[in-house]
Short mmCIF file of C-alpha atoms in Angstrom, two decimals:
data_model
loop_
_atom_site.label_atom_id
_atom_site.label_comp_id
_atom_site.label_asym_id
_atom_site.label_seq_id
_atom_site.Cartn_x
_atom_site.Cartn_y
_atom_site.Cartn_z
CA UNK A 1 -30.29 -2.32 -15.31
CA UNK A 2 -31.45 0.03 -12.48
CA UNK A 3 -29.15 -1.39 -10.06
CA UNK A 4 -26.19 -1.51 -12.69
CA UNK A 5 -26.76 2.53 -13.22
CA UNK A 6 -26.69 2.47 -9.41
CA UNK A 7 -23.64 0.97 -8.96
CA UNK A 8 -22.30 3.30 -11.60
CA UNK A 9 -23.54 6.03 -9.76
CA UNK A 10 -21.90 5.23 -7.02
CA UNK A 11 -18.42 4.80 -8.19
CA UNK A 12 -18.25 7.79 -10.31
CA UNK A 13 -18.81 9.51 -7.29
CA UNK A 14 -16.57 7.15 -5.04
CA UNK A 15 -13.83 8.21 -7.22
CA UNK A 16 -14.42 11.70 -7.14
CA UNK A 17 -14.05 11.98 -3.81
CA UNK A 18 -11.35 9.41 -3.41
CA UNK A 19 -9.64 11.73 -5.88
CA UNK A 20 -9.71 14.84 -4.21
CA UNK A 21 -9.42 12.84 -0.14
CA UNK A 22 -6.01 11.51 -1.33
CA UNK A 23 -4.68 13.76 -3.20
CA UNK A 24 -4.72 16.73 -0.28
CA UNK A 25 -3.66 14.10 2.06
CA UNK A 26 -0.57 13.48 0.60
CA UNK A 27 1.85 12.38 3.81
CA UNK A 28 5.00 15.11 4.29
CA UNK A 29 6.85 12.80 6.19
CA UNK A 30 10.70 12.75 6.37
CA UNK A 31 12.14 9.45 4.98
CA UNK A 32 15.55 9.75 3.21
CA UNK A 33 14.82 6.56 1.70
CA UNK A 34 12.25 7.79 -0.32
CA UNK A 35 15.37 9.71 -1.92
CA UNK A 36 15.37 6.93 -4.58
CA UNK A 37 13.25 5.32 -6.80
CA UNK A 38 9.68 6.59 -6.98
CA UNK A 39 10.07 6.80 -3.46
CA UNK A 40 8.75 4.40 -0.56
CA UNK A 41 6.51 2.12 -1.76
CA UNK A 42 3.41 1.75 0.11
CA UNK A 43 1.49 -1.71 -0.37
CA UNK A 44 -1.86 -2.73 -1.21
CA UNK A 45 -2.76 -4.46 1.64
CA UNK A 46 -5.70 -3.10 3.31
CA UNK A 47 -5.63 -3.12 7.23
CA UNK A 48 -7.48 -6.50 8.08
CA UNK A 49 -4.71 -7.69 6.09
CA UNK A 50 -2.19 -5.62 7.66
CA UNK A 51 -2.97 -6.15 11.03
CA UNK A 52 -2.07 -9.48 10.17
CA UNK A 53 1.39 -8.69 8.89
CA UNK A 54 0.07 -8.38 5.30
CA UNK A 55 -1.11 -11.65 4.47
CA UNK A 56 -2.48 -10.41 1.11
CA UNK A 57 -1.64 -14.03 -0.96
CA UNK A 58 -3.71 -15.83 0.87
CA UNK A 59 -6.40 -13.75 2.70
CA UNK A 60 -9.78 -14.94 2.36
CA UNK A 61 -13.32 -13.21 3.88
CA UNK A 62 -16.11 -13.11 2.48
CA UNK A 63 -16.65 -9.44 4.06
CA UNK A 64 -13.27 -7.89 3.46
CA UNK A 65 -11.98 -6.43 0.36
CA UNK A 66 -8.40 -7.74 -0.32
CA UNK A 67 -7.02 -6.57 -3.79
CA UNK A 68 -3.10 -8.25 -3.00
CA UNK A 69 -4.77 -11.01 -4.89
CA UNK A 70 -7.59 -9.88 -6.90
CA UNK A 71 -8.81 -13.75 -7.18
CA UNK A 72 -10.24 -13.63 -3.37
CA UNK A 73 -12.84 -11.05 -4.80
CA UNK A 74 -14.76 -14.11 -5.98
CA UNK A 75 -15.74 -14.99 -2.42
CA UNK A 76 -17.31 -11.61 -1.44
CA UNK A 77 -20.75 -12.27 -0.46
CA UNK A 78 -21.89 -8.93 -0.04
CA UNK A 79 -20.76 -5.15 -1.51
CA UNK A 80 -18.37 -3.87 0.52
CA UNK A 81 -16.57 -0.71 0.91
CA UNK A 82 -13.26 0.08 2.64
CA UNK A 83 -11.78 3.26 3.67
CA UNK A 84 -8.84 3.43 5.44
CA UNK A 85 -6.96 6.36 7.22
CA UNK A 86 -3.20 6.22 9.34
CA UNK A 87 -1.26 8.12 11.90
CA UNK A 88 2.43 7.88 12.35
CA UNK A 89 5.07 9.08 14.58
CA UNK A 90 8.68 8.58 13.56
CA UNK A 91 11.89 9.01 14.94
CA UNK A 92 15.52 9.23 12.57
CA UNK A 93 18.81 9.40 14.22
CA UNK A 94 22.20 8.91 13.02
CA UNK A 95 25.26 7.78 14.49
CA UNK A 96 26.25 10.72 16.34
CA UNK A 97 23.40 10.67 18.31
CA UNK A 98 21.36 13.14 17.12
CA UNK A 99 17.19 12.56 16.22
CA UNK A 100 14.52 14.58 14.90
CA UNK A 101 10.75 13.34 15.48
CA UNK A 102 7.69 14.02 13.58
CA UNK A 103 4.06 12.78 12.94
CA UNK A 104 2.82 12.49 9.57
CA UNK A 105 -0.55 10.40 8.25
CA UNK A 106 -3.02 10.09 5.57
CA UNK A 107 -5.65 8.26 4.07
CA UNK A 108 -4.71 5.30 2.95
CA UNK A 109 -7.61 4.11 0.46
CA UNK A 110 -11.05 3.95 -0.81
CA UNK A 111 -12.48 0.51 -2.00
CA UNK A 112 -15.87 -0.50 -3.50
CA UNK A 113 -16.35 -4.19 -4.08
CA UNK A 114 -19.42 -6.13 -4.93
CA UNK A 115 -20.43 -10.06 -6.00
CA UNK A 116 -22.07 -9.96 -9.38
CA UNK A 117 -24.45 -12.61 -8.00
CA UNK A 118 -26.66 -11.88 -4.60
CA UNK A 119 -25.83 -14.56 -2.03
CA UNK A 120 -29.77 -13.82 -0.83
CA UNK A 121 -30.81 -14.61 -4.92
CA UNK A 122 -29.42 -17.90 -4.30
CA UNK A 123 -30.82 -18.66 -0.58
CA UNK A 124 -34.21 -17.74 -2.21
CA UNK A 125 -34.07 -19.28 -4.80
CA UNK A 126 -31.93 -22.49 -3.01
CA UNK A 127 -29.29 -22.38 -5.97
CA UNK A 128 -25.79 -23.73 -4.98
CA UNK A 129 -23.52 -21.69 -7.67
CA UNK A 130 -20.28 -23.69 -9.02
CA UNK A 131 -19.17 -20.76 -10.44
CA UNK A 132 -18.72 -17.08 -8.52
CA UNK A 133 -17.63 -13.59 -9.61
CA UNK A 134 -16.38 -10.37 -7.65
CA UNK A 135 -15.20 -7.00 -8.51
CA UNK A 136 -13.69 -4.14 -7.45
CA UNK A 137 -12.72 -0.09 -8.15
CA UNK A 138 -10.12 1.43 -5.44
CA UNK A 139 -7.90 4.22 -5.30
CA UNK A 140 -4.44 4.65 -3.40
CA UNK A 141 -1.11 5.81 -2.67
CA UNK A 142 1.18 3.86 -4.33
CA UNK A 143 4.45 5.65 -3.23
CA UNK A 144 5.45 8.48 -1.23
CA UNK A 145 8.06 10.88 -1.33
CA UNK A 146 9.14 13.24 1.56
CA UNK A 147 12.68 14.24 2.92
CA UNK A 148 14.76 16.77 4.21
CA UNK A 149 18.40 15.88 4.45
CA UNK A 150 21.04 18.02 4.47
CA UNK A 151 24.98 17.11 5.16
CA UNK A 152 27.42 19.47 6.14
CA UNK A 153 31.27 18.61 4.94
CA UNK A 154 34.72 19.63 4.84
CA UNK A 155 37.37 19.70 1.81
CA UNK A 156 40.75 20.51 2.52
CA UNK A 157 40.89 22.56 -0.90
CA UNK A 158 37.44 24.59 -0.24
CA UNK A 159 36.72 24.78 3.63
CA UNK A 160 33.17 23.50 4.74
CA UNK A 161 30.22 23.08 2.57
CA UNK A 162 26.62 22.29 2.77
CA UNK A 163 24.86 19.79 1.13
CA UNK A 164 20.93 19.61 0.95
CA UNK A 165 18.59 17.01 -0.17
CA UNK A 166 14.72 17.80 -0.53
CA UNK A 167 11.86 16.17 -2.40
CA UNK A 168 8.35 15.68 -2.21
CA UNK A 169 4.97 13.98 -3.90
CA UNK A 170 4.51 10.07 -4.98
CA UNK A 171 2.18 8.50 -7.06
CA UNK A 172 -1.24 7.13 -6.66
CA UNK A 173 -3.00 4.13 -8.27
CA UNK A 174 -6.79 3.47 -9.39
CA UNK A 175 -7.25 -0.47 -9.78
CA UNK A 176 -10.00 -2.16 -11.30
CA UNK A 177 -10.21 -5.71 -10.27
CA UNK A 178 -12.09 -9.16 -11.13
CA UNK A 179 -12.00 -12.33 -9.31
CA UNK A 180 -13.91 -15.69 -10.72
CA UNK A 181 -14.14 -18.96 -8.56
CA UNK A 182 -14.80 -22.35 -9.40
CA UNK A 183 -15.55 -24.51 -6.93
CA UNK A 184 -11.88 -24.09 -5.00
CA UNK A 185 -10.29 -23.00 -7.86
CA UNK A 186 -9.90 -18.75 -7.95
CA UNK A 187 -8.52 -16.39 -10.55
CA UNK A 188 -8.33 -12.82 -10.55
CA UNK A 189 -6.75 -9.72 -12.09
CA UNK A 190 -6.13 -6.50 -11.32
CA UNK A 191 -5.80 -3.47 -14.10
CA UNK A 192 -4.59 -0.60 -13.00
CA UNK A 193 -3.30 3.13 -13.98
CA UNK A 194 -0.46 4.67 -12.28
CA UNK A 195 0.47 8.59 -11.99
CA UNK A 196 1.62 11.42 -9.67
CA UNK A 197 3.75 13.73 -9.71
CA UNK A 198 7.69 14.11 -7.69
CA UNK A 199 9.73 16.90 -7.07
CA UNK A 200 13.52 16.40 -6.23
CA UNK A 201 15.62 19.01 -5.47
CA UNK A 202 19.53 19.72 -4.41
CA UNK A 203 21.34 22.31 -2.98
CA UNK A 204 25.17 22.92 -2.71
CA UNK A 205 26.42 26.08 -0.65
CA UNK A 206 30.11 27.07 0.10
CA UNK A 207 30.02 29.42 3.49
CA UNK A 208 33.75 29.88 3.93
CA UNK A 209 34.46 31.16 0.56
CA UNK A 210 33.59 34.40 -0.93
CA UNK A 211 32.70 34.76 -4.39
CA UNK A 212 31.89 31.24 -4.23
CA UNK A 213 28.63 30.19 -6.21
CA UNK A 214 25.98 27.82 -4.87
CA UNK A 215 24.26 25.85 -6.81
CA UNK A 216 20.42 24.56 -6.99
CA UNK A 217 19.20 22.14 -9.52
CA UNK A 218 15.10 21.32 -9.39
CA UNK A 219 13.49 18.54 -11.18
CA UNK A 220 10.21 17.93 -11.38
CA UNK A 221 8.37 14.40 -12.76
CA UNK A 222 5.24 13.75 -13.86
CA UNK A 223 4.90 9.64 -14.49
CA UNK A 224 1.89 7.78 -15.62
CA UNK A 225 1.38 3.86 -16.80
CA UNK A 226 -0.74 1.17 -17.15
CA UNK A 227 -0.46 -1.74 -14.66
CA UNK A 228 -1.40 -5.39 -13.63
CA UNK A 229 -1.04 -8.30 -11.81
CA UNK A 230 -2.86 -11.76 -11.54
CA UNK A 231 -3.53 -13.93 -8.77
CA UNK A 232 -4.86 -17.41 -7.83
CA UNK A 233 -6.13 -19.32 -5.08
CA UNK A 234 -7.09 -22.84 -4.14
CA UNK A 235 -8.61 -24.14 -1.12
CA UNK A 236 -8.01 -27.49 0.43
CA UNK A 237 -11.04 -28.41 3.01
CA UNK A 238 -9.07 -30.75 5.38
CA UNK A 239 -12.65 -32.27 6.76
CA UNK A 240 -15.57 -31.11 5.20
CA UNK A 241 -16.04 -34.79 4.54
CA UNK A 242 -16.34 -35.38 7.72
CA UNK A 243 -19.57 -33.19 8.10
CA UNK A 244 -18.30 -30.11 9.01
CA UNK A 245 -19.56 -27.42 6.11
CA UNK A 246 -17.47 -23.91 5.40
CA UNK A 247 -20.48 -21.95 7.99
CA UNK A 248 -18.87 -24.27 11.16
CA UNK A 249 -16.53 -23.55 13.49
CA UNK A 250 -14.97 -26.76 13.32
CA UNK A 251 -13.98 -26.46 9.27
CA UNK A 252 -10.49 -26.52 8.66
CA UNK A 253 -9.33 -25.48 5.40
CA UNK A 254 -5.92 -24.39 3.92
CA UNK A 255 -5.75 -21.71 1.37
CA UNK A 256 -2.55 -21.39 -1.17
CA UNK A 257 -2.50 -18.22 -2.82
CA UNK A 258 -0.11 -17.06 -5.19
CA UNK A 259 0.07 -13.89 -7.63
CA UNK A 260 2.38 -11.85 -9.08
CA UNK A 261 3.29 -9.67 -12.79
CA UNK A 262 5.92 -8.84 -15.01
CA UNK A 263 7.56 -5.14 -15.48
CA UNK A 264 5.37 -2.98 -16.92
CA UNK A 265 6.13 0.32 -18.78
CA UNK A 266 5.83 4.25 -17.26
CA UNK A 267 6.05 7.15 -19.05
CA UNK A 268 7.93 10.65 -17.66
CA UNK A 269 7.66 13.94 -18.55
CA UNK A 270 10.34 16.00 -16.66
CA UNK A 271 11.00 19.69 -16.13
CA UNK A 272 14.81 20.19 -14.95
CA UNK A 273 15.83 23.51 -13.84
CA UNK A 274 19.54 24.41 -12.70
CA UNK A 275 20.90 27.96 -11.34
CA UNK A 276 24.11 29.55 -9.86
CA UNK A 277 23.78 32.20 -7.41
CA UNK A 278 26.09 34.60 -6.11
CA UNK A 279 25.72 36.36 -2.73
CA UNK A 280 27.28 39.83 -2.89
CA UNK A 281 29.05 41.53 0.10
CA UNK A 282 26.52 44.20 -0.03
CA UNK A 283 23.45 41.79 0.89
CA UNK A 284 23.09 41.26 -3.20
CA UNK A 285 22.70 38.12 -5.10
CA UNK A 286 23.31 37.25 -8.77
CA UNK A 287 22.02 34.43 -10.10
CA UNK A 288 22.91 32.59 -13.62
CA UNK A 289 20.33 30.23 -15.10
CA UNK A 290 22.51 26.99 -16.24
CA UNK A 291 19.62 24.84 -17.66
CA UNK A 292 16.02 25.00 -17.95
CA UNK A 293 13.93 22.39 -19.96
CA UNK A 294 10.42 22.12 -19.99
CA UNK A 295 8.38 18.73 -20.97
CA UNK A 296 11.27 16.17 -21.64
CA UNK A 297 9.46 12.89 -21.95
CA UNK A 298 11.15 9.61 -21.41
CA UNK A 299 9.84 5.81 -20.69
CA UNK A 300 10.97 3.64 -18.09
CA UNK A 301 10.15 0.02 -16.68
CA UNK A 302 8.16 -0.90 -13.47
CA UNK A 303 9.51 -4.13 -11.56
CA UNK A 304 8.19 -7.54 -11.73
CA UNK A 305 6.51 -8.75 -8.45
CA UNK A 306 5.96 -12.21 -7.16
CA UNK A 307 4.06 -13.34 -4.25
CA UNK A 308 2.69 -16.61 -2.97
CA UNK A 309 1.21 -17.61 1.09
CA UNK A 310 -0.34 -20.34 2.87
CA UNK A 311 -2.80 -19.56 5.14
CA UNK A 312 -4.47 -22.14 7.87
CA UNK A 313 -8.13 -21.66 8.84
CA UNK A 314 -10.50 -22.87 11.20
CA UNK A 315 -14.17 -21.19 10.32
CA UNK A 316 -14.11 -17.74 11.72
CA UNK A 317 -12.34 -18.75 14.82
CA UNK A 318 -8.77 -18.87 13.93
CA UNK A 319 -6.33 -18.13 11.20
CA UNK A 320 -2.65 -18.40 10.64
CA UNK A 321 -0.48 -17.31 7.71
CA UNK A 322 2.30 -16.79 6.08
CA UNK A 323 3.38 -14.72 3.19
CA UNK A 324 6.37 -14.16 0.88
CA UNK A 325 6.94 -11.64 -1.81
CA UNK A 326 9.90 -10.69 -3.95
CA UNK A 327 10.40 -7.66 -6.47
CA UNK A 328 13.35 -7.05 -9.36
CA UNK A 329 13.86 -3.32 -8.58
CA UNK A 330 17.36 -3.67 -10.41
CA UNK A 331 15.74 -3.90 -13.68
CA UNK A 332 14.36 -0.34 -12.56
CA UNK A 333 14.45 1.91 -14.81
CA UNK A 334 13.55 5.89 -14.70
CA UNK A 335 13.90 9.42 -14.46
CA UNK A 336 15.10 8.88 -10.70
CA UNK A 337 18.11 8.41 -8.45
CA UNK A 338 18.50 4.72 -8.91
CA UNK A 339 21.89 3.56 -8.97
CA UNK A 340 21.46 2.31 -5.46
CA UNK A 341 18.24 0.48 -5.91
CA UNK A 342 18.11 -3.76 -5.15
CA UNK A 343 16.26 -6.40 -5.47
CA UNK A 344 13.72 -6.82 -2.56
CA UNK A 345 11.85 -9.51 -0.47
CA UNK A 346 9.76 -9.22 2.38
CA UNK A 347 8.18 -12.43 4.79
CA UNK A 348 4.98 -12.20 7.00
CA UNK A 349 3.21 -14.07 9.08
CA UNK A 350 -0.13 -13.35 11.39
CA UNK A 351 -3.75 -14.46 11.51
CA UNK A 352 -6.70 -13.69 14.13
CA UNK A 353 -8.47 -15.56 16.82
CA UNK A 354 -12.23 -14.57 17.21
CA UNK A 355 -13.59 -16.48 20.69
CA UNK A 356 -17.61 -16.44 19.38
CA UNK A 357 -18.77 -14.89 16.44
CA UNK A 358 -22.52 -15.94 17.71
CA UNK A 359 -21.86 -14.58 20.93
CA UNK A 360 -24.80 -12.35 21.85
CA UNK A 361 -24.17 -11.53 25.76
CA UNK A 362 -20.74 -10.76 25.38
CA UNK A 363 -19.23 -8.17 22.20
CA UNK A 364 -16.16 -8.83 22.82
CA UNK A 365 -16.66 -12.39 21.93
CA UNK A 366 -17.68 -11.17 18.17
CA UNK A 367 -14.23 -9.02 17.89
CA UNK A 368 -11.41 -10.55 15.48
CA UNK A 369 -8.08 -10.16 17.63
CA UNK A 370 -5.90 -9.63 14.73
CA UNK A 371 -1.12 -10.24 14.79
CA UNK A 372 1.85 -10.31 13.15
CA UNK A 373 4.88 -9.82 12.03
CA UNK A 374 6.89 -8.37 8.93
CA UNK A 375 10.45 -8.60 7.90
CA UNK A 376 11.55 -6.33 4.71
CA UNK A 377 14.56 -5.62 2.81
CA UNK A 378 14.58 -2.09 1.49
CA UNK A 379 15.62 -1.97 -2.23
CA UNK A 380 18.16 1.00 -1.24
CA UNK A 381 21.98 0.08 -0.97
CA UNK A 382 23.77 2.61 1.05
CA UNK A 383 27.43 3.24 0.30
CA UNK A 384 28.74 0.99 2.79
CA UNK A 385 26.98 -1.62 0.72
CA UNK A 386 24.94 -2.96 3.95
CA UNK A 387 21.37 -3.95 3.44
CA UNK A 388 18.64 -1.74 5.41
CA UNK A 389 15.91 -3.95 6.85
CA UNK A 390 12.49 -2.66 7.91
CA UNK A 391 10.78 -4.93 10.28
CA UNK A 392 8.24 -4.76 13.06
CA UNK A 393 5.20 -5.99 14.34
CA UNK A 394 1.66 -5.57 14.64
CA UNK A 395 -1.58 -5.92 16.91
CA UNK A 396 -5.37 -4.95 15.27
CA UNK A 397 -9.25 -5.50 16.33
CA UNK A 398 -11.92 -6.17 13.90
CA UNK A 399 -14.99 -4.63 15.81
CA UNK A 400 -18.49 -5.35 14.21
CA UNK A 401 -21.16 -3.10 14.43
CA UNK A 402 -24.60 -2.50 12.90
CA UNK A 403 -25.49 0.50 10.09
CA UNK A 404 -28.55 0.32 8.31
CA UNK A 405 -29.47 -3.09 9.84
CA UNK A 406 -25.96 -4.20 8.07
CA UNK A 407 -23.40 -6.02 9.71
CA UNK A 408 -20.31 -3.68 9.18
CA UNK A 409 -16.69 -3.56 10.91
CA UNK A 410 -14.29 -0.98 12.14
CA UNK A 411 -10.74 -2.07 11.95
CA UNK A 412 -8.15 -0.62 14.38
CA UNK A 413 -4.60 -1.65 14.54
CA UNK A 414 -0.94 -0.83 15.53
CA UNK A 415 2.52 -1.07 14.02
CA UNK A 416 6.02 -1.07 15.60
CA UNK A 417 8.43 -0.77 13.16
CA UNK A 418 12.43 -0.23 12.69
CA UNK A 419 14.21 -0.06 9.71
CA UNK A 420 17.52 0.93 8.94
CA UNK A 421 18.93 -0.52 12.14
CA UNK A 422 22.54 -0.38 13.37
CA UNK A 423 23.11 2.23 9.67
CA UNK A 424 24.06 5.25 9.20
CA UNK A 425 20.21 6.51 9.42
CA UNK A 426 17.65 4.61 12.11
CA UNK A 427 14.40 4.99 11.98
CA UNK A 428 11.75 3.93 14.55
CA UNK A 429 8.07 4.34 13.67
CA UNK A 430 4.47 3.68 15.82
CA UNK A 431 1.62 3.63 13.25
CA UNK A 432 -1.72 3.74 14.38
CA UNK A 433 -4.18 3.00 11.41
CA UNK A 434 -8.09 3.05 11.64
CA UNK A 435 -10.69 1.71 8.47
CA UNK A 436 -14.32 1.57 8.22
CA UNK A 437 -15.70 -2.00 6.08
CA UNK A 438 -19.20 -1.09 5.14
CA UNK A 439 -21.28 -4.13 3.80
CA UNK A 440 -24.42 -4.17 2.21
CA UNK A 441 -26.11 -7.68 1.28
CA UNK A 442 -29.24 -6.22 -1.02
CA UNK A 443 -26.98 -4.95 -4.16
CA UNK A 444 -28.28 -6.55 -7.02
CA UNK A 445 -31.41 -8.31 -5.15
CA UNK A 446 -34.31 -9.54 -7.22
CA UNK A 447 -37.54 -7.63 -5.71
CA UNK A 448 -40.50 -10.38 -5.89
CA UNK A 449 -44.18 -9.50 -6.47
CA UNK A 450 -47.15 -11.13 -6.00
#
């Protein structure tokens, strides 16, 4: 019971800070994709993963936290927890030749994950469990929203006029998550409650006319929603037969993941507020309020995911994957601009190559060398009807290190990205992310007396 309360402890407080890390380091990038929907929807996987590509179906460690598929928490040997932070420098142009560049980052996520069994238990007591369980609390961005577009026009009827486009905020998710293993069989599930907060604003100004009202209208949406998803996993030892346990080098196993939900429900609670204004020749303005109303609450539906991957491994020497996920973001529905949303896929492939993990006279040996790849269609349809595609890829090291006489890792990684290519709006990105994994094998240990 002691160590229960501990645990407790520890994630009341976990989320306390987690709550008040990401919510003042919401990113103010400039994306004009995040225009519609809820905005640009970030991913859960964490940066071992990503480094990989975001092999999230099918990742397996049994020191890394992965939450794509809540059923690999059921391999975690010891507690873990994960915090990840990113930098980014991005680069939009259009077809006139004409770019604006800015950096933006955040922190990406807090994760506390633990076995409900002690892997040292078991060596002690020389148990050999059929059955394993894992869980998991984290916090995250699950979408961000940040642009800063304006057009400027001509009508034959009115002379030039100026269009703006502004909106900012995103939404954030707190998961809790449970894994259970059975031999090779895995199932897990992730709960989950969604909520944040957007703003979305436009602005329409007529220069050449006089007496000519602009126009601003300002909405502002709370949402908040329960949701889930499931996952499995199976794991097919190609020659453990053969001698070779899971601790070898020489194991070869594939892993089939696969997990996925159906659309969920989220609430909104809206305050829309519209004005006219009127700039005077004398420096004046008048301004006429056309709407204002406070608290208008409406539901909406979340799309269904699916994702499934097949991932090779060779003991902690080598890994290759690949991944494939799908969402239905026509059946969106909300209190957003969404009438050019689609239905969205993305494919990724990666793994690592680690020389020696029992290397002692050379570190570099110990260091998982970490690629990939991504290729993503963005669920926004622009008016040419062309899909935008968001691809890059990406290059990380998993460097281990000791704290408190625990073997822990420090994850650095980079992204190349482009998305939007050869459309009206380009976008090249360089994202430079950095985690800390902190694992500690004593949670839950059974002190012995004599």
């Amino acid at each position: 019971m002691i160590y229960l309360r501990t645990i407790i402890n520890k994630v009341i407080l976990l989320l306390f800070l987690g709550w008040t890390s990401i919510a003042s380091a919401q990113p103010q990038d400039n994306s004009p994709y995040s225009r519609f929907g809820i905005g640009d929807i970030l991913g859960s996987d964490f940066n071992a993963s990503l480094h990989m590509g975001g092999l999230g179906a099918s990742f397996i460690d049994p020191y890394t936290i992965n939450i794509v598929n809540p059923a690999s928490l059921s391999y975690l040997r010891t507690a873990s927890f994960d915090m990840g932070i990113h930098a980014e420098y991005s680069t939009l142009s259009d077809r006139e030749n004409s770019s604006i560049s800015d950096w933006n980052g955040s922190l990406d996520y807090l994760s506390l994950a633990f076995p409900l069994q002690n892997v040292l238990n078991d060596i002690l007591d020389r148990k050999q469990r059929d059955i394993n369980l894992g869980m998991a609390f984290s916090l995250m961005p699950y979408s961000n929203v940040g642009y800063n577009v304006s057009s400027y026009l001509y009508n034959e009827d009115f002379g030039n006029y100026e269009l703006n486009y502004q909106g900012n905020g995103g939404s954030y998710q707190f998961l809790w998550s449970n894994g259970i293993r059975y031999k090779d069989f895995a199932f897990g599930l992730n709960l989950g409650y969604l909520f944040g907060k957007i703003t979305n604003s436009t602005i329409i100004d007529f220069p050449d006319i006089n007496n000519a009202f602009a126009s601003f209208l300002d909405r502002s949406t709370n949402l908040s929603g329960l949701t889930w998803n499931a996952g499995v996993l199976y794991t097919l030892h190609l020659n453990k037969g053969a001698g070779q346990d899971e601790s070898s080098d020489n194991h070869q196993k594939l892993i089939f993941g696969l997990y996925g939900k159906s659309s969920t429900t989220l609430n909104y609670e809206s305050n829309i507020f519209e004005t006219s204004s009127l700039r005077l020749l004398d420096g004046g303005l008048i301004r006429d309020t056309l709407t204002d109303i406070r608290g208008e609450k409406v539901s909406g539906k979340m799309p269904s995911e699916l994702g499934l991957g097949i991932s090779y491994v060779k003991g902690s020497k080598f890994s290759l994957g690949f991944n494939y996920e799908q969402r239905d973001w026509t059946k969106f529905e909300g209190d957003f601009v969404k009438n050019n949303l689609k239905d969205t896929y993305s494919l990724s492939f990666g793994g690592f190559y680690r020389p020696n993990y029992k290397s002692i006279s050379n570190y570099f040996s110990r260091v998982f060398y970490r690629f990939g790849g991504f290729y993503r269609k963005v669920p926004v349809e622009i008016a040419s009807g062309e899909d935008i595609k968001d691809y890059g890829i990406s290059f990380g090291l998993g460097m281990p290190f000791f704290y408190q006489r625990k073997i822990s890792h420090a994850n650095l990684g980079l992204i190349l990205g482009w998305r939007g290519m050869n459309t009206a709006i380009e976008e090249k990105y360089i994202r430079l992310s950095f985690s800390f994994t902190f694992n500690d094998d004593e949670w839950f240990i059974k002190r012995k007396y004599n």
